[in-house]
PDB file of C-alpha atoms and ligand atoms in Angstrom:
ATOM      1  CA  MET J 257       7.401 -11.878  36.737  1.00  0.00           C
ATOM      2  CA  VAL J 258       6.643 -11.706  33.360  1.00  0.00           C
ATOM      3  CA  LYS J 259       3.214  -9.858  32.434  1.00  0.00           C
ATOM      4  CA  LYS J 260       0.819 -11.243  29.676  1.00  0.00           C
ATOM      5  CA  ILE J 261       1.381  -9.748  26.310  1.00  0.00           C
ATOM      6  CA  HIS J 262      -2.455  -8.947  24.677  1.00  0.00           C
ATOM      7  CA  ARG J 263      -3.739  -8.910  21.885  1.00  0.00           C
ATOM      8  CA  ALA J 264      -3.791  -5.780  19.840  1.00  0.00           C
ATOM      9  CA  LYS J 265      -6.046  -5.413  17.402  1.00  0.00           C
ATOM     10  CA  PRO J 266      -4.590  -5.301  13.423  1.00  0.00           C
ATOM     11  CA  GLY J 267      -4.899  -1.627  12.403  1.00  0.00           C
ATOM     12  CA  ASN J 268      -6.000  -3.089   8.865  1.00  0.00           C
ATOM     13  CA  GLU J 269      -8.692  -4.609   9.973  1.00  0.00           C
ATOM     14  CA  VAL J 270      -7.443  -7.852   8.577  1.00  0.00           C
ATOM     15  CA  LYS J 271      -7.851 -11.514  10.818  1.00  0.00           C
ATOM     16  CA  GLY J 272      -5.349 -12.331  13.319  1.00  0.00           C
ATOM     17  CA  LEU J 273      -2.998 -15.231  13.513  1.00  0.00           C
ATOM     18  CA  ALA J 274      -4.064 -17.720  15.970  1.00  0.00           C
ATOM     19  CA  ASN J 275      -0.434 -17.989  17.305  1.00  0.00           C
ATOM     20  CA  ILE J 276       0.495 -14.971  17.598  1.00  0.00           C
ATOM     21  CA  ARG J 277      -0.904 -12.224  19.104  1.00  0.00           C
ATOM     22  CA  ASN J 278       0.693  -9.052  17.487  1.00  0.00           C
ATOM     23  CA  ILE J 279       2.804  -8.653  14.555  1.00  0.00           C
ATOM     24  CA  ILE J 280       4.609  -5.446  14.213  1.00  0.00           C
ATOM     25  CA  ALA J 281       6.570  -4.010  10.885  1.00  0.00           C
ATOM     26  CA  VAL J 282      10.180  -2.219  10.709  1.00  0.00           C
ATOM     27  CA  GLY J 283      10.327   0.016   7.465  1.00  0.00           C
ATOM     28  CA  SER J 284      11.839   3.127   5.575  1.00  0.00           C
ATOM     29  CA  GLY J 285      11.212   5.106   2.438  1.00  0.00           C
ATOM     30  CA  LYS J 286      14.881   4.437   1.834  1.00  0.00           C
ATOM     31  CA  GLY J 287      17.584   1.192   1.210  1.00  0.00           C
ATOM     32  CA  GLY J 288      20.246   1.631   3.620  1.00  0.00           C
ATOM     33  CA  VAL J 289      19.108   2.557   6.428  1.00  0.00           C
ATOM     34  CA  GLY J 290      19.372   0.091   9.096  1.00  0.00           C
ATOM     35  CA  LYS J 291      15.807  -1.447   9.040  1.00  0.00           C
ATOM     36  CA  SER J 292      17.606  -5.140   8.922  1.00  0.00           C
ATOM     37  CA  THR J 293      19.841  -4.344  12.013  1.00  0.00           C
ATOM     38  CA  VAL J 294      17.436  -1.939  13.737  1.00  0.00           C
ATOM     39  CA  ALA J 295      14.338  -5.430  13.436  1.00  0.00           C
ATOM     40  CA  LEU J 296      17.223  -7.684  14.729  1.00  0.00           C
ATOM     41  CA  ASN J 297      17.679  -5.792  17.826  1.00  0.00           C
ATOM     42  CA  LEU J 298      14.740  -4.778  18.564  1.00  0.00           C
ATOM     43  CA  ALA J 299      12.835  -8.648  18.812  1.00  0.00           C
ATOM     44  CA  MET J 300      16.029  -9.280  20.858  1.00  0.00           C
ATOM     45  CA  ALA J 301      14.781  -6.008  23.226  1.00  0.00           C
ATOM     46  CA  LEU J 302      11.484  -7.474  22.686  1.00  0.00           C
ATOM     47  CA  GLN J 303      12.810 -10.833  23.695  1.00  0.00           C
ATOM     48  CA  SER J 304      15.252 -10.495  27.287  1.00  0.00           C
ATOM     49  CA  GLN J 305      12.312  -8.933  28.451  1.00  0.00           C
ATOM     50  CA  GLY J 306      10.691 -12.096  28.969  1.00  0.00           C
ATOM     51  CA  ALA J 307       7.763 -12.263  24.840  1.00  0.00           C
ATOM     52  CA  THR J 308       8.535 -14.596  23.346  1.00  0.00           C
ATOM     53  CA  VAL J 309       9.437 -12.835  19.626  1.00  0.00           C
ATOM     54  CA  GLY J 310       9.465 -14.013  16.085  1.00  0.00           C
ATOM     55  CA  LEU J 311      11.302 -12.485  13.606  1.00  0.00           C
ATOM     56  CA  LEU J 312      10.224 -12.568  10.171  1.00  0.00           C
ATOM     57  CA  ASP J 313      13.045 -10.688   6.913  1.00  0.00           C
ATOM     58  CA  ALA J 314      10.151  -9.727   4.448  1.00  0.00           C
ATOM     59  CA  ASP J 315      13.292  -8.772   2.413  1.00  0.00           C
ATOM     60  CA  ILE J 316      12.966 -10.816  -0.854  1.00  0.00           C
ATOM     61  CA  TYR J 317      14.938  -9.256  -2.772  1.00  0.00           C
ATOM     62  CA  GLY J 318      17.872  -9.044  -0.616  1.00  0.00           C
ATOM     63  CA  PRO J 319      17.701 -11.118   2.664  1.00  0.00           C
ATOM     64  CA  SER J 320      20.151 -10.151   5.169  1.00  0.00           C
ATOM     65  CA  VAL J 321      18.652 -11.623   8.490  1.00  0.00           C
ATOM     66  CA  PRO J 322      20.201 -15.130   8.083  1.00  0.00           C
ATOM     67  CA  HIS J 323      23.696 -13.420   7.983  1.00  0.00           C
ATOM     68  CA  MET J 324      22.878 -11.214  10.566  1.00  0.00           C
ATOM     69  CA  VAL J 325      21.548 -13.569  12.254  1.00  0.00           C
ATOM     70  CA  GLY J 326      24.806 -15.991  11.428  1.00  0.00           C
ATOM     71  CA  LYS J 327      23.297 -19.256  10.780  1.00  0.00           C
ATOM     72  CA  ASN J 328      23.135 -20.909   7.146  1.00  0.00           C
ATOM     73  CA  GLN J 329      21.084 -23.698   7.304  1.00  0.00           C
ATOM     74  CA  ARG J 330      17.483 -25.241   5.894  1.00  0.00           C
ATOM     75  CA  PRO J 331      14.823 -24.939   7.846  1.00  0.00           C
ATOM     76  CA  HIS J 332      12.788 -28.184   8.818  1.00  0.00           C
ATOM     77  CA  ILE J 333      10.099 -28.957   6.182  1.00  0.00           C
ATOM     78  CA  ASN J 334       7.380 -30.858   8.339  1.00  0.00           C
ATOM     79  CA  GLU J 335       5.418 -33.846   6.982  1.00  0.00           C
ATOM     80  CA  ASP J 336       1.989 -31.173   6.556  1.00  0.00           C
ATOM     81  CA  LYS J 337       4.111 -29.357   4.572  1.00  0.00           C
ATOM     82  CA  SER J 338       5.157 -26.176   7.703  1.00  0.00           C
ATOM     83  CA  ILE J 339       8.606 -24.207   8.040  1.00  0.00           C
ATOM     84  CA  GLU J 340      10.253 -25.015  11.146  1.00  0.00           C
ATOM     85  CA  PRO J 341      11.708 -21.873  11.543  1.00  0.00           C
ATOM     86  CA  ILE J 342      14.743 -21.601  12.774  1.00  0.00           C
ATOM     87  CA  ASP J 343      16.171 -20.555  16.681  1.00  0.00           C
ATOM     88  CA  ALA J 344      18.907 -17.759  16.677  1.00  0.00           C
ATOM     89  CA  CYS J 345      19.371 -14.964  19.022  1.00  0.00           C
ATOM     90  CA  ASN J 346      16.618 -16.597  21.174  1.00  0.00           C
ATOM     91  CA  LEU J 347      14.616 -15.546  18.431  1.00  0.00           C
ATOM     92  CA  GLN J 348      12.481 -17.748  16.211  1.00  0.00           C
ATOM     93  CA  VAL J 349      13.785 -16.843  13.029  1.00  0.00           C
ATOM     94  CA  MET J 350      12.434 -16.898   9.020  1.00  0.00           C
ATOM     95  CA  SER J 351      13.686 -15.629   6.400  1.00  0.00           C
ATOM     96  CA  LEU J 352      13.811 -17.120   2.118  1.00  0.00           C
ATOM     97  CA  GLY J 353      17.675 -16.709   1.810  1.00  0.00           C
ATOM     98  CA  PHE J 354      17.046 -20.477   4.107  1.00  0.00           C
ATOM     99  CA  LEU J 355      14.646 -21.589   1.898  1.00  0.00           C
ATOM    100  CA  VAL J 356      16.417 -20.844  -2.041  1.00  0.00           C
ATOM    101  CA  ASN J 357      20.301 -20.534  -2.582  1.00  0.00           C
ATOM    102  CA  LYS J 358      22.537 -16.800  -3.283  1.00  0.00           C
ATOM    103  CA  GLN J 359      22.303 -18.286  -6.850  1.00  0.00           C
ATOM    104  CA  THR J 360      18.250 -18.035  -7.346  1.00  0.00           C
ATOM    105  CA  PRO J 361      18.036 -15.195  -9.740  1.00  0.00           C
ATOM    106  CA  ALA J 362      16.003 -11.631  -8.662  1.00  0.00           C
ATOM    107  CA  ILE J 363      13.963 -12.444 -12.266  1.00  0.00           C
ATOM    108  CA  TRP J 364      12.614 -14.726 -10.483  1.00  0.00           C
ATOM    109  CA  ARG J 365      11.653 -14.075  -7.104  1.00  0.00           C
ATOM    110  CA  GLY J 366      10.270 -10.565  -8.680  1.00  0.00           C
ATOM    111  CA  PRO J 367       6.518 -12.738  -8.684  1.00  0.00           C
ATOM    112  CA  MET J 368       7.026 -14.741  -5.916  1.00  0.00           C
ATOM    113  CA  ALA J 369       8.200 -11.242  -3.934  1.00  0.00           C
ATOM    114  CA  SER J 370       4.079 -10.877  -2.603  1.00  0.00           C
ATOM    115  CA  GLY J 371       3.540 -14.468  -1.995  1.00  0.00           C
ATOM    116  CA  ALA J 372       6.467 -15.165  -0.333  1.00  0.00           C
ATOM    117  CA  LEU J 373       5.654 -12.898   2.310  1.00  0.00           C
ATOM    118  CA  GLN J 374       1.904 -14.608   3.401  1.00  0.00           C
ATOM    119  CA  GLN J 375       3.247 -17.814   2.479  1.00  0.00           C
ATOM    120  CA  MET J 376       6.605 -18.062   5.161  1.00  0.00           C
ATOM    121  CA  LEU J 377       3.963 -15.927   7.768  1.00  0.00           C
ATOM    122  CA  THR J 378       1.257 -18.918   7.385  1.00  0.00           C
ATOM    123  CA  ALA J 379       3.047 -22.053   7.592  1.00  0.00           C
ATOM    124  CA  THR J 380       5.744 -21.487   9.412  1.00  0.00           C
ATOM    125  CA  ASN J 381       5.594 -22.909  12.812  1.00  0.00           C
ATOM    126  CA  TRP J 382       5.237 -20.041  14.959  1.00  0.00           C
ATOM    127  CA  ARG J 383       5.508 -21.538  18.457  1.00  0.00           C
ATOM    128  CA  GLU J 384       3.294 -19.214  20.633  1.00  0.00           C
ATOM    129  CA  LEU J 385       4.870 -15.403  19.755  1.00  0.00           C
ATOM    130  CA  ASP J 386       3.628 -12.535  21.908  1.00  0.00           C
ATOM    131  CA  TYR J 387       5.206 -10.793  18.635  1.00  0.00           C
ATOM    132  CA  LEU J 388       6.521 -10.926  15.238  1.00  0.00           C
ATOM    133  CA  VAL J 389       9.077  -7.972  13.618  1.00  0.00           C
ATOM    134  CA  ILE J 390       8.698  -7.897  10.494  1.00  0.00           C
ATOM    135  CA  ASP J 391      11.980  -7.003   8.282  1.00  0.00           C
ATOM    136  CA  LEU J 392      10.627  -5.403   5.455  1.00  0.00           C
ATOM    137  CA  PRO J 393      12.031  -4.427   2.180  1.00  0.00           C
ATOM    138  CA  PRO J 394      13.406  -0.965   1.408  1.00  0.00           C
ATOM    139  CA  GLY J 395      10.749   1.274   0.100  1.00  0.00           C
ATOM    140  CA  THR J 396       6.686   0.848  -0.872  1.00  0.00           C
ATOM    141  CA  GLY J 397       6.289  -1.707  -3.553  1.00  0.00           C
ATOM    142  CA  ASP J 398       5.060  -5.176  -4.009  1.00  0.00           C
ATOM    143  CA  VAL J 399       5.624  -6.541  -0.315  1.00  0.00           C
ATOM    144  CA  GLN J 400       4.638  -3.940   1.738  1.00  0.00           C
ATOM    145  CA  LEU J 401       1.027  -3.713  -0.659  1.00  0.00           C
ATOM    146  CA  THR J 402       0.917  -7.435   0.117  1.00  0.00           C
ATOM    147  CA  LEU J 403       1.942  -6.802   3.707  1.00  0.00           C
ATOM    148  CA  ALA J 404      -1.326  -4.112   4.316  1.00  0.00           C
ATOM    149  CA  GLN J 405      -3.595  -6.174   2.723  1.00  0.00           C
ATOM    150  CA  LYS J 406      -2.618  -9.924   3.771  1.00  0.00           C
ATOM    151  CA  VAL J 407      -1.212  -9.234   6.775  1.00  0.00           C
ATOM    152  CA  PRO J 408      -2.474  -8.651   9.879  1.00  0.00           C
ATOM    153  CA  VAL J 409      -0.160  -6.192  11.432  1.00  0.00           C
ATOM    154  CA  VAL J 410      -0.795  -4.097  14.957  1.00  0.00           C
ATOM    155  CA  GLY J 411       2.083  -0.989  14.402  1.00  0.00           C
ATOM    156  CA  ALA J 412       4.257  -0.058  12.071  1.00  0.00           C
ATOM    157  CA  VAL J 413       8.412   1.234  13.303  1.00  0.00           C
ATOM    158  CA  VAL J 414       9.775   3.983  10.617  1.00  0.00           C
ATOM    159  CA  VAL J 415      13.139   3.654  10.834  1.00  0.00           C
ATOM    160  CA  THR J 416      15.282   7.307   9.060  1.00  0.00           C
ATOM    161  CA  THR J 417      18.819   8.037   8.724  1.00  0.00           C
ATOM    162  CA  PRO J 418      19.371  12.330   9.957  1.00  0.00           C
ATOM    163  CA  GLN J 419      19.367  13.723   7.362  1.00  0.00           C
ATOM    164  CA  ASP J 420      17.400  15.251   5.096  1.00  0.00           C
ATOM    165  CA  VAL J 421      16.828  13.195   2.292  1.00  0.00           C
ATOM    166  CA  ALA J 422      16.445  10.074   4.235  1.00  0.00           C
ATOM    167  CA  LEU J 423      13.805  12.429   5.793  1.00  0.00           C
ATOM    168  CA  LEU J 424      11.493  13.109   2.738  1.00  0.00           C
ATOM    169  CA  ASP J 425      11.871   9.074   2.383  1.00  0.00           C
ATOM    170  CA  VAL J 426      10.724   8.733   6.243  1.00  0.00           C
ATOM    171  CA  GLU J 427       7.769  11.207   4.822  1.00  0.00           C
ATOM    172  CA  LYS J 428       7.035   8.460   2.020  1.00  0.00           C
ATOM    173  CA  ALA J 429       6.930   5.583   4.832  1.00  0.00           C
ATOM    174  CA  VAL J 430       4.827   7.282   7.402  1.00  0.00           C
ATOM    175  CA  ALA J 431       1.524   8.513   4.271  1.00  0.00           C
ATOM    176  CA  MET J 432       2.644   5.185   2.923  1.00  0.00           C
ATOM    177  CA  PHE J 433       1.137   3.383   6.284  1.00  0.00           C
ATOM    178  CA  ASN J 434      -1.173   5.825   6.933  1.00  0.00           C
ATOM    179  CA  LYS J 435      -3.386   5.347   3.567  1.00  0.00           C
ATOM    180  CA  VAL J 436      -3.484   1.576   4.675  1.00  0.00           C
ATOM    181  CA  ASP J 437      -4.493   2.516   7.884  1.00  0.00           C
ATOM    182  CA  ILE J 438      -1.384   0.780   9.807  1.00  0.00           C
ATOM    183  CA  PRO J 439      -0.734   2.829  12.626  1.00  0.00           C
ATOM    184  CA  VAL J 440       2.590   3.726  13.176  1.00  0.00           C
ATOM    185  CA  LEU J 441       3.694   3.233  16.594  1.00  0.00           C
ATOM    186  CA  GLY J 442       6.831   5.331  16.167  1.00  0.00           C
ATOM    187  CA  LEU J 443      10.236   6.986  14.401  1.00  0.00           C
ATOM    188  CA  VAL J 444      13.750   4.937  15.539  1.00  0.00           C
ATOM    189  CA  GLU J 445      16.610   7.552  14.322  1.00  0.00           C
ATOM    190  CA  ASN J 446      19.586   5.746  12.817  1.00  0.00           C
ATOM    191  CA  MET J 447      23.212   6.712  12.677  1.00  0.00           C
ATOM    192  CA  SER J 448      21.814   9.900  14.910  1.00  0.00           C
ATOM    193  CA  VAL J 449      25.412  10.572  16.003  1.00  0.00           C
ATOM    194  CA  TYR J 450      28.815   9.556  14.940  1.00  0.00           C
ATOM    195  CA  VAL J 451      31.253   7.763  17.924  1.00  0.00           C
ATOM    196  CA  CYS J 452      34.727   7.287  17.496  1.00  0.00           C
ATOM    197  CA  SER J 453      35.694   4.171  18.619  1.00  0.00           C
ATOM    198  CA  GLN J 454      39.461   5.827  18.554  1.00  0.00           C
ATOM    199  CA  CYS J 455      38.108   8.330  21.696  1.00  0.00           C
ATOM    200  CA  GLY J 456      34.726   7.534  22.533  1.00  0.00           C
ATOM    201  CA  HIS J 457      33.799  11.472  21.031  1.00  0.00           C
ATOM    202  CA  GLU J 458      30.777  12.661  18.799  1.00  0.00           C
ATOM    203  CA  ASP J 459      29.843  13.944  16.417  1.00  0.00           C
ATOM    204  CA  HIS J 460      26.809  15.211  14.777  1.00  0.00           C
ATOM    205  CA  ILE J 461      28.077  14.491  11.128  1.00  0.00           C
ATOM    206  CA  PHE J 462      24.273  13.984   9.548  1.00  0.00           C
ATOM    207  CA  GLY J 463      23.107  17.222  11.682  1.00  0.00           C
ATOM    208  CA  ALA J 464      20.577  16.868  15.263  1.00  0.00           C
ATOM    209  CA  ASP J 465      17.663  16.349  15.800  1.00  0.00           C
ATOM    210  CA  GLY J 466      16.759  15.507  12.229  1.00  0.00           C
ATOM    211  CA  GLY J 467      14.612  12.658  13.582  1.00  0.00           C
ATOM    212  CA  ALA J 468      12.687  14.576  16.141  1.00  0.00           C
ATOM    213  CA  ARG J 469      12.146  16.708  13.756  1.00  0.00           C
ATOM    214  CA  VAL J 470       9.858  15.288  11.572  1.00  0.00           C
ATOM    215  CA  ALA J 471       8.135  13.343  14.305  1.00  0.00           C
ATOM    216  CA  ALA J 472       6.902  16.201  15.782  1.00  0.00           C
ATOM    217  CA  ALA J 473       6.361  18.102  12.026  1.00  0.00           C
ATOM    218  CA  HIS J 474       4.053  14.085  11.826  1.00  0.00           C
ATOM    219  CA  ASP J 475       2.232  13.714  15.029  1.00  0.00           C
ATOM    220  CA  ILE J 476       4.220  10.129  15.450  1.00  0.00           C
ATOM    221  CA  ASP J 477       6.884   9.154  18.562  1.00  0.00           C
ATOM    222  CA  LEU J 478      10.220   9.953  18.196  1.00  0.00           C
ATOM    223  CA  LEU J 479      11.591   6.491  19.465  1.00  0.00           C
ATOM    224  CA  GLY J 480      15.255   6.674  20.103  1.00  0.00           C
ATOM    225  CA  ALA J 481      18.271   6.989  18.652  1.00  0.00           C
ATOM    226  CA  ILE J 482      21.265   4.579  17.707  1.00  0.00           C
ATOM    227  CA  PRO J 483      24.636   5.827  17.148  1.00  0.00           C
ATOM    228  CA  LEU J 484      26.074   5.348  13.933  1.00  0.00           C
ATOM    229  CA  GLN J 485      29.235   2.955  15.732  1.00  0.00           C
ATOM    230  CA  ARG J 486      31.530   0.768  14.663  1.00  0.00           C
ATOM    231  CA  ASN J 487      30.998  -2.113  16.322  1.00  0.00           C
ATOM    232  CA  ILE J 488      27.293  -2.756  15.556  1.00  0.00           C
ATOM    233  CA  ARG J 489      28.579  -3.148  12.082  1.00  0.00           C
ATOM    234  CA  GLU J 490      31.342  -5.613  13.419  1.00  0.00           C
ATOM    235  CA  LEU J 491      29.480  -6.993  14.874  1.00  0.00           C
ATOM    236  CA  ALA J 492      26.559  -7.412  11.834  1.00  0.00           C
ATOM    237  CA  ASP J 493      28.558  -8.651   9.563  1.00  0.00           C
ATOM    238  CA  GLU J 494      29.562 -11.500  12.707  1.00  0.00           C
ATOM    239  CA  GLY J 495      26.541 -12.925  12.967  1.00  0.00           C
ATOM    240  CA  LEU J 496      26.230 -10.791  15.940  1.00  0.00           C
ATOM    241  CA  ALA J 497      24.011  -8.638  17.016  1.00  0.00           C
ATOM    242  CA  ALA J 498      24.651  -5.267  18.956  1.00  0.00           C
ATOM    243  CA  PHE J 499      22.143  -5.632  22.001  1.00  0.00           C
ATOM    244  CA  ALA J 500      23.546  -9.042  22.940  1.00  0.00           C
ATOM    245  CA  GLN J 501      27.332  -7.208  23.124  1.00  0.00           C
ATOM    246  CA  ASP J 502      26.981  -3.843  23.151  1.00  0.00           C
ATOM    247  CA  TYR J 503      25.751  -2.820  26.970  1.00  0.00           C
ATOM    248  CA  SER J 504      25.410   1.251  26.206  1.00  0.00           C
ATOM    249  CA  VAL J 505      23.595   0.287  22.080  1.00  0.00           C
ATOM    250  CA  ALA J 506      21.620  -2.281  23.945  1.00  0.00           C
ATOM    251  CA  LYS J 507      19.895   0.316  26.113  1.00  0.00           C
ATOM    252  CA  ALA J 508      18.962   2.410  23.965  1.00  0.00           C
ATOM    253  CA  TYR J 509      17.527  -0.503  22.201  1.00  0.00           C
ATOM    254  CA  VAL J 510      15.688  -1.740  25.674  1.00  0.00           C
ATOM    255  CA  ASP J 511      14.680   1.398  25.415  1.00  0.00           C
ATOM    256  CA  ILE J 512      13.592   1.583  22.289  1.00  0.00           C
ATOM    257  CA  ALA J 513      11.265  -2.029  22.784  1.00  0.00           C
ATOM    258  CA  SER J 514       9.994  -0.450  25.927  1.00  0.00           C
ATOM    259  CA  LYS J 515       7.939   1.646  23.651  1.00  0.00           C
ATOM    260  CA  VAL J 516       6.816  -0.081  21.010  1.00  0.00           C
ATOM    261  CA  ALA J 517       5.655  -2.354  23.564  1.00  0.00           C
ATOM    262  CA  ASP J 518       3.653   0.390  25.707  1.00  0.00           C
ATOM    263  CA  ARG J 519       2.349   1.428  21.659  1.00  0.00           C
ATOM    264  CA  VAL J 520       0.669  -1.611  21.121  1.00  0.00           C
ATOM    265  CA  ALA J 521      -0.316  -2.909  24.664  1.00  0.00           C
ATOM    266  CA  LYS J 522      -2.742   1.153  24.607  1.00  0.00           C
ATOM    267  CA  CYS J 523      -4.156  -0.537  21.027  1.00  0.00           C
ATOM    268  CA  PRO J 524      -7.836  -1.227  21.164  1.00  0.00           C
ATOM    269  CA  ARG J 525      -7.590  -5.418  22.494  1.00  0.00           C
ATOM    270  CA  ASP J 526      -8.502  -7.978  19.578  1.00  0.00           C
ATOM    271  CA  TYR J 527     -10.596 -10.425  20.872  1.00  0.00           C
ATOM    272  CA  ALA J 528     -11.552 -11.393  17.403  1.00  0.00           C
ATOM    273  CA  VAL J 529      -9.836 -14.516  18.262  1.00  0.00           C
ATOM    274  CA  PRO J 530     -11.079 -16.696  20.589  1.00  0.00           C
ATOM    275  CA  LEU J 531      -8.330 -18.170  22.720  1.00  0.00           C
ATOM    276  CA  ASP J 532      -6.814 -14.928  23.702  1.00  0.00           C
ATOM    277  CA  ALA J 533     -10.322 -13.779  24.563  1.00  0.00           C
ATOM    278  CA  MET J 534     -10.578 -16.936  26.344  1.00  0.00           C
ATOM    279  CA  VAL J 535      -7.291 -16.244  28.646  1.00  0.00           C
ATOM    280  CA  ILE J 536      -8.540 -12.756  28.665  1.00  0.00           C
ATOM    281  CA  GLU J 537     -10.872 -13.125  30.800  1.00  0.00           C
ATOM    282  CA  GLU J 538     -10.357 -14.864  33.502  1.00  0.00           C
ATOM    283  CA  SER J 539      -7.555 -12.093  34.603  1.00  0.00           C
TER     284      SER J 539
HETATM  285  N1  ATP O 248      24.156   2.456  14.058  1.00  0.00           N
HETATM  286  C1  ATP O 248      24.596   1.552  13.632  1.00  0.00           C
HETATM  287  N2  ATP O 248      26.213   1.669  12.504  1.00  0.00           N
HETATM  288  C2  ATP O 248      26.705   1.860  12.764  1.00  0.00           C
HETATM  289  N3  ATP O 248      26.922   0.739  10.946  1.00  0.00           N
HETATM  290  C3  ATP O 248      25.366   0.203  11.203  1.00  0.00           C
HETATM  291  C4  ATP O 248      24.153   0.621  12.064  1.00  0.00           C
HETATM  292  N4  ATP O 248      23.197   0.853  11.719  1.00  0.00           N
HETATM  293  C5  ATP O 248      23.211  -0.805  10.600  1.00  0.00           C
HETATM  294  N5  ATP O 248      24.708  -0.497  10.591  1.00  0.00           N
HETATM  295  C6  ATP O 248      25.499  -1.021   8.873  1.00  0.00           C
HETATM  296  O1  ATP O 248      24.374  -0.462   7.737  1.00  0.00           O
HETATM  297  C7  ATP O 248      25.117  -1.985   6.980  1.00  0.00           C
HETATM  298  C8  ATP O 248      22.665  -1.458   6.587  1.00  0.00           C
HETATM  299  O2  ATP O 248      22.168  -1.540   7.637  1.00  0.00           O
HETATM  300  P1  ATP O 248      20.931  -2.673   6.982  1.00  0.00           P
HETATM  301  O3  ATP O 248      21.538  -3.320   5.777  1.00  0.00           O
HETATM  302  O4  ATP O 248      20.577  -2.695   8.639  1.00  0.00           O
HETATM  303  O5  ATP O 248      20.022  -1.819   6.496  1.00  0.00           O
HETATM  304  P2  ATP O 248      18.284  -1.777   5.788  1.00  0.00           P
HETATM  305  O6  ATP O 248      17.820  -0.666   5.418  1.00  0.00           O
HETATM  306  O7  ATP O 248      17.484  -3.025   6.007  1.00  0.00           O
HETATM  307  O8  ATP O 248      19.651  -2.228   4.357  1.00  0.00           O
HETATM  308  P3  ATP O 248      18.557  -2.395   2.860  1.00  0.00           P
HETATM  309  O9  ATP O 248      17.403  -1.123   2.461  1.00  0.00           O
HETATM  310  O10 ATP O 248      18.983  -3.140   1.786  1.00  0.00           O
HETATM  311  O11 ATP O 248      17.150  -3.986   3.539  1.00  0.00           O
HETATM  312  C9  ATP O 248      25.277  -3.004   7.043  1.00  0.00           C
HETATM  313  O12 ATP O 248      26.205  -3.226   6.919  1.00  0.00           O
HETATM  314  C10 ATP O 248      24.831  -2.077   9.540  1.00  0.00           C
HETATM  315  O13 ATP O 248      26.122  -3.144   9.500  1.00  0.00           O
HETATM  316 MG1   MG O 249      17.692  -5.015   5.541  1.00  0.00          MG
HETATM  317 ZN1   ZN O 250      37.810  10.379  18.132  1.00  0.00          ZN
END
């Protein structure tokens, strides 16, 4: 039986949403480190453990989630203007990529950026989620500011690659989340070790243990390390998540998801949203 997932108190003191128990943001200081890949696979791994999970693509400038989940369709808009999430990979998924076409110039998106995150969050008809994973754009810009001020976030997962430059960017991301009172649930080191697709031998081309060192220096947990592996990228390009296809990688994502679920479960509960408070008192 699946144990009930409780509602944790958002770190940033924004009032919780009735239909979403726990919002987890996935961020990084630097682009291209694999946030979107980690966000999707983390969401699927949480779902595989019995949770109801959504994925919100907050990358307004370069939404990659529609491609990664292999969906290119318009969401249904209800009479009350609410938007039905797209069902993909056993998740409820929303992205600006479903709503605007590729030709929409980036310059129009700028002013929309901060508003778009909140609109997608509140206008989407999420059906009772245990977790909503938010895939952030790179860096510490407008969208992150909106997230901090308007979105009830329980905690953040920070993604990095093991190079020194990327690790410096981690410090920026961690400092940003600290400043806005969003607890950092932990660090994921992505593209950690290169695994040869021919013979399976492993090579630490970016050096070993960078993630562990930076995690220790900032007193945050290293949630896990995902190898740099050809099929993670190939599957993503075909609209297939590595989680559902590759057993060895799936296990690594499940470990990370278990730790994330554990951290959330240890956060103080949120009794401010009445429905959940009632359920919790029953047990
Ligand atoms: N562990 C991995 N092994 C191999 N390829 C990977 C791995 N993780 C991500 N990739 C690939 O690296 C590229 C960048 O990944 P992704 O889009 O997830 O990064 P991102 O941090 O979200 O980027 P952006 O900052 O542009 O949003 C993609 O082509 C993805 O398939
Ligand atoms: Mg991305
Ligand atoms: Zn080899």
